[in-house]
Every structure is written in C-alpha cells, then in structure tokens.
Amino acid sequence: MAQSMPRPALRPFLPADVPMLAAIFVAAIQELTGDDYSEAQQEAWAEVAEDEAAFGKKLAGELTLIATVQNSPVGFASLRGNDQIGMLYVHPSVAGQGVGAMLCDALEKLAGARGAKNLSVDASDNALDFFKKRGYVAQQRNSVTVNGEWLANTTMQKTLGDGEAGGQQ
C-alpha cells in the first residue's frame, strides 16, 4: 500500500491555476469515466478544457475552490449561483481519498451560508454513488450534447439542514 496522502488544504481559485485545473479535468475524465462513457464521449467531454481561456472564464465566473496537497492542486469544485455545484473534479491519483468529499463539504457550507435550502448537481454517471452517499437524491435523467456527443447525467438534489451553514459535522 502507498503511504497515506498529506491532508489536503483548500484555497480560492487563481487565474494562474487554469492550466493545472484543465489537466486535472482531462485526467479525471480519461481515467475515471471509462466504465460509464464511450471513448468518443470522453474525448468530446475532455475537449471542453482545450480552450483554456474559455475554461478559465467559466471557473472565474463561479465560486471555485482548489484542493491542494503540498501546495499543488489535486482537485477543484465550483458553486454556480447559490445552489448548484457547477464542477467537481479530482485527479485520478487522489480519487477515493477524501478530496472530493472535502470539496463537496465546503460547497455545501458555502451554499448554506448564502441562504440556499437545497444544493443541486448534474452528476455524471460515474459520480452518482459519490453524491448518493452524501444524501443527494436523483431528480431526473438528462441527455446533454457536448462537442457533438450525447452524454447522460442525472440531476440530483440535497436538502441542506440548518447545520450546514453552522459548521456542524
């Protein structure tokens, strides 16, 4: 077994992060979604990050948090408005080690602090179990077109309790 990973830290998004976050986005899609999406679907999805200026603009337009280990980004998540998770991606090398959960916890607290009663996410098929374990409930299936390919996802929603904004664990 590999030694345990140092505890991740959170920090705000900086414009200089865009190339590294684009690389995390692509790696996560290529290495973590193969059981649920075809190669053509993965390629179309990953192409979203090829235009780094547009990708950076999307990240800057949402409240984006970066998870770091020893000051290197290993994941990121964004809150769109007050009540929707825009993106949540972790590098495959840290998948399943709590980075995604830490990012999601932070977004849930931020959403609650901003007055949201519910938090929703359009979860990719490979992320369904992650969100189900966190108390998100499937609302509807969706088909979206990304760079000419159809991809399925599921809109899921979690009711935020009073404790979300109060820092209770």
C-alpha positions as a printed NumPy array, in Angstrom:
array([[  0.   ,   0.   ,   0.   ],
       [  1.129,   3.518,  -0.696],
       [  1.646,   5.777,   2.262],
       [ -1.274,   7.997,   3.192],
       [ -1.619,  11.299,   1.441],
       [ -0.868,  14.504,   3.393],
       [ -4.027,  16.334,   4.459],
       [ -5.38 ,  18.447,   1.601],
       [ -5.976,  22.165,   2.005],
       [ -8.497,  24.451,   0.316],
       [ -7.864,  27.806,  -1.262],
       [ -9.616,  30.123,  -3.716],
       [ -9.177,  29.813,  -7.478],
       [ -6.481,  31.96 ,  -9.079],
       [ -6.227,  32.665, -12.838],
       [ -2.768,  31.049, -12.853],
       [ -4.45 ,  27.737, -11.866],
       [ -6.201,  27.302, -15.224],
       [ -3.601,  25.071, -16.991],
       [ -3.32 ,  22.727, -13.977],
       [ -7.115,  22.567, -13.484],
       [ -7.604,  21.857, -17.19 ],
       [ -5.12 ,  18.969, -16.83 ],
       [ -6.974,  17.617, -13.753],
       [-10.291,  17.889, -15.637],
       [ -8.938,  15.938, -18.624],
       [ -7.176,  13.293, -16.497],
       [-10.308,  12.72 , -14.381],
       [-12.46 ,  12.232, -17.486],
       [ -9.94 ,   9.985, -19.253],
       [ -9.13 ,   7.791, -16.261],
       [-12.286,   7.729, -14.125],
       [-15.233,   7.633, -16.549],
       [-14.402,   4.741, -18.895],
       [-16.921,   2.358, -17.332],
       [-19.784,   4.773, -17.974],
       [-18.926,   6.649, -21.17 ],
       [-17.54 ,   5.66 , -24.582],
       [-14.141,   6.826, -25.783],
       [-15.834,   9.279, -28.18 ],
       [-17.919,  10.676, -25.318],
       [-14.844,  11.016, -23.104],
       [-12.92 ,  12.827, -25.848],
       [-15.79 ,  15.257, -26.511],
       [-16.164,  15.943, -22.783],
       [-12.416,  16.481, -22.251],
       [-12.251,  18.865, -25.244],
       [-14.116,  21.417, -23.125],
       [-10.78 ,  22.238, -21.441],
       [ -8.807,  22.67 , -24.694],
       [ -9.802,  26.337, -24.902],
       [ -8.071,  27.343, -21.664],
       [ -9.293,  30.953, -21.905],
       [-12.931,  29.842, -22.036],
       [-12.35 ,  27.18 , -19.369],
       [-10.72 ,  29.784, -17.102],
       [-13.568,  32.222, -17.707],
       [-16.082,  29.549, -16.647],
       [-14.102,  28.829, -13.46 ],
       [-13.727,  32.542, -12.675],
       [-17.454,  33.09 , -13.212],
       [-18.327,  30.664, -10.418],
       [-17.081,  30.419,  -6.835],
       [-14.256,  27.943,  -7.462],
       [-12.243,  26.241,  -4.724],
       [ -8.97 ,  24.402,  -5.231],
       [ -7.898,  21.398,  -3.155],
       [ -4.129,  21.245,  -2.78 ],
       [ -1.658,  18.748,  -1.37 ],
       [  1.697,  20.293,  -0.524],
       [  0.606,  23.424,  -2.437],
       [ -0.111,  21.515,  -5.667],
       [ -3.696,  21.444,  -6.975],
       [ -5.24 ,  17.941,  -6.892],
       [ -8.903,  18.826,  -7.359],
       [-11.401,  21.634,  -7.758],
       [-15.075,  22.373,  -7.348],
       [-17.293,  25.303,  -8.214],
       [-20.542,  26.702,  -6.868],
       [-22.786,  28.198,  -9.558],
       [-25.057,  30.827,  -8.048],
       [-26.058,  29.931,  -4.505],
       [-27.413,  26.467,  -5.059],
       [-25.753,  24.426,  -7.815],
       [-22.475,  22.54 ,  -7.995],
       [-21.008,  23.572, -11.339],
       [-17.991,  21.266, -11.426],
       [-16.271,  18.844,  -9.06 ],
       [-13.187,  17.011, -10.345],
       [-10.257,  15.332,  -8.609],
       [ -7.05 ,  14.   , -10.101],
       [ -7.198,  10.196, -10.517],
       [ -4.149,   9.802,  -8.255],
       [ -6.195,  11.067,  -5.273],
       [ -9.619,   9.645,  -6.208],
       [-11.285,   7.932,  -3.256],
       [ -9.035,   9.63 ,  -0.689],
       [-11.453,  12.265,   0.595],
       [-10.532,  15.19 ,  -1.671],
       [-13.896,  15.216,  -3.445],
       [-15.73 ,  14.889,  -0.108],
       [-13.77 ,  17.82 ,   1.321],
       [-14.599,  19.963,  -1.722],
       [-18.268,  18.967,  -1.579],
       [-18.436,  19.701,   2.186],
       [-17.078,  23.185,   1.519],
       [-19.59 ,  23.874,  -1.267],
       [-22.461,  22.652,   0.927],
       [-21.378,  25.003,   3.729],
       [-20.976,  27.924,   1.322],
       [-24.382,  27.284,  -0.25 ],
       [-25.989,  27.148,   3.199],
       [-24.217,  30.337,   4.25 ],
       [-25.577,  32.007,   1.104],
       [-29.102,  31.076,   2.128],
       [-29.673,  28.073,  -0.147],
       [-32.149,  25.489,   1.164],
       [-31.101,  22.888,  -1.433],
       [-27.982,  22.149,  -3.424],
       [-28.24 ,  20.506,  -6.84 ],
       [-25.75 ,  18.905,  -9.196],
       [-25.884,  17.393, -12.675],
       [-23.891,  14.29 , -11.769],
       [-22.099,  12.21 , -14.366],
       [-22.888,   8.5  , -14.212],
       [-19.548,   7.734, -12.557],
       [-20.302,  10.294,  -9.776],
       [-23.805,   9.021,  -8.881],
       [-22.704,   6.839,  -5.969],
       [-20.483,   9.609,  -4.556],
       [-23.436,  12.004,  -4.395],
       [-25.939,   9.334,  -3.215],
       [-23.671,   8.56 ,  -0.233],
       [-23.725,  12.268,   0.61 ],
       [-27.522,  12.406,   0.74 ],
       [-28.275,  13.656,  -2.771],
       [-31.461,  12.292,  -4.343],
       [-31.915,  11.736,  -8.072],
       [-34.484,  14.124,  -9.596],
       [-34.24 ,  13.453, -13.347],
       [-32.064,  11.934, -16.074],
       [-30.666,  14.273, -18.691],
       [-29.028,  13.963, -22.084],
       [-26.706,  16.803, -22.974],
       [-24.699,  17.328, -26.12 ],
       [-21.028,  18.164, -25.665],
       [-18.911,  18.798, -28.745],
       [-21.277,  16.712, -30.882],
       [-21.588,  13.749, -28.499],
       [-24.576,  12.942, -26.301],
       [-23.749,  12.359, -22.626],
       [-26.165,  11.26 , -19.922],
       [-26.181,  12.713, -16.434],
       [-28.579,  12.887, -13.513],
       [-29.81 ,  15.994, -11.75 ],
       [-29.542,  15.281,  -8.031],
       [-30.532,  17.44 ,  -5.083],
       [-29.735,  17.574,  -1.39 ],
       [-31.742,  19.447,   1.201],
       [-29.346,  21.48 ,   3.296],
       [-30.094,  21.263,   7.002],
       [-29.651,  24.07 ,   9.49 ],
       [-26.305,  22.575,  10.475],
       [-24.774,  23.01 ,   7.011],
       [-24.097,  26.714,   7.444],
       [-23.325,  26.417,  11.149],
       [-20.214,  24.282,  10.722],
       [-21.649,  21.179,  12.374],
       [-20.183,  17.91 ,  11.182]])
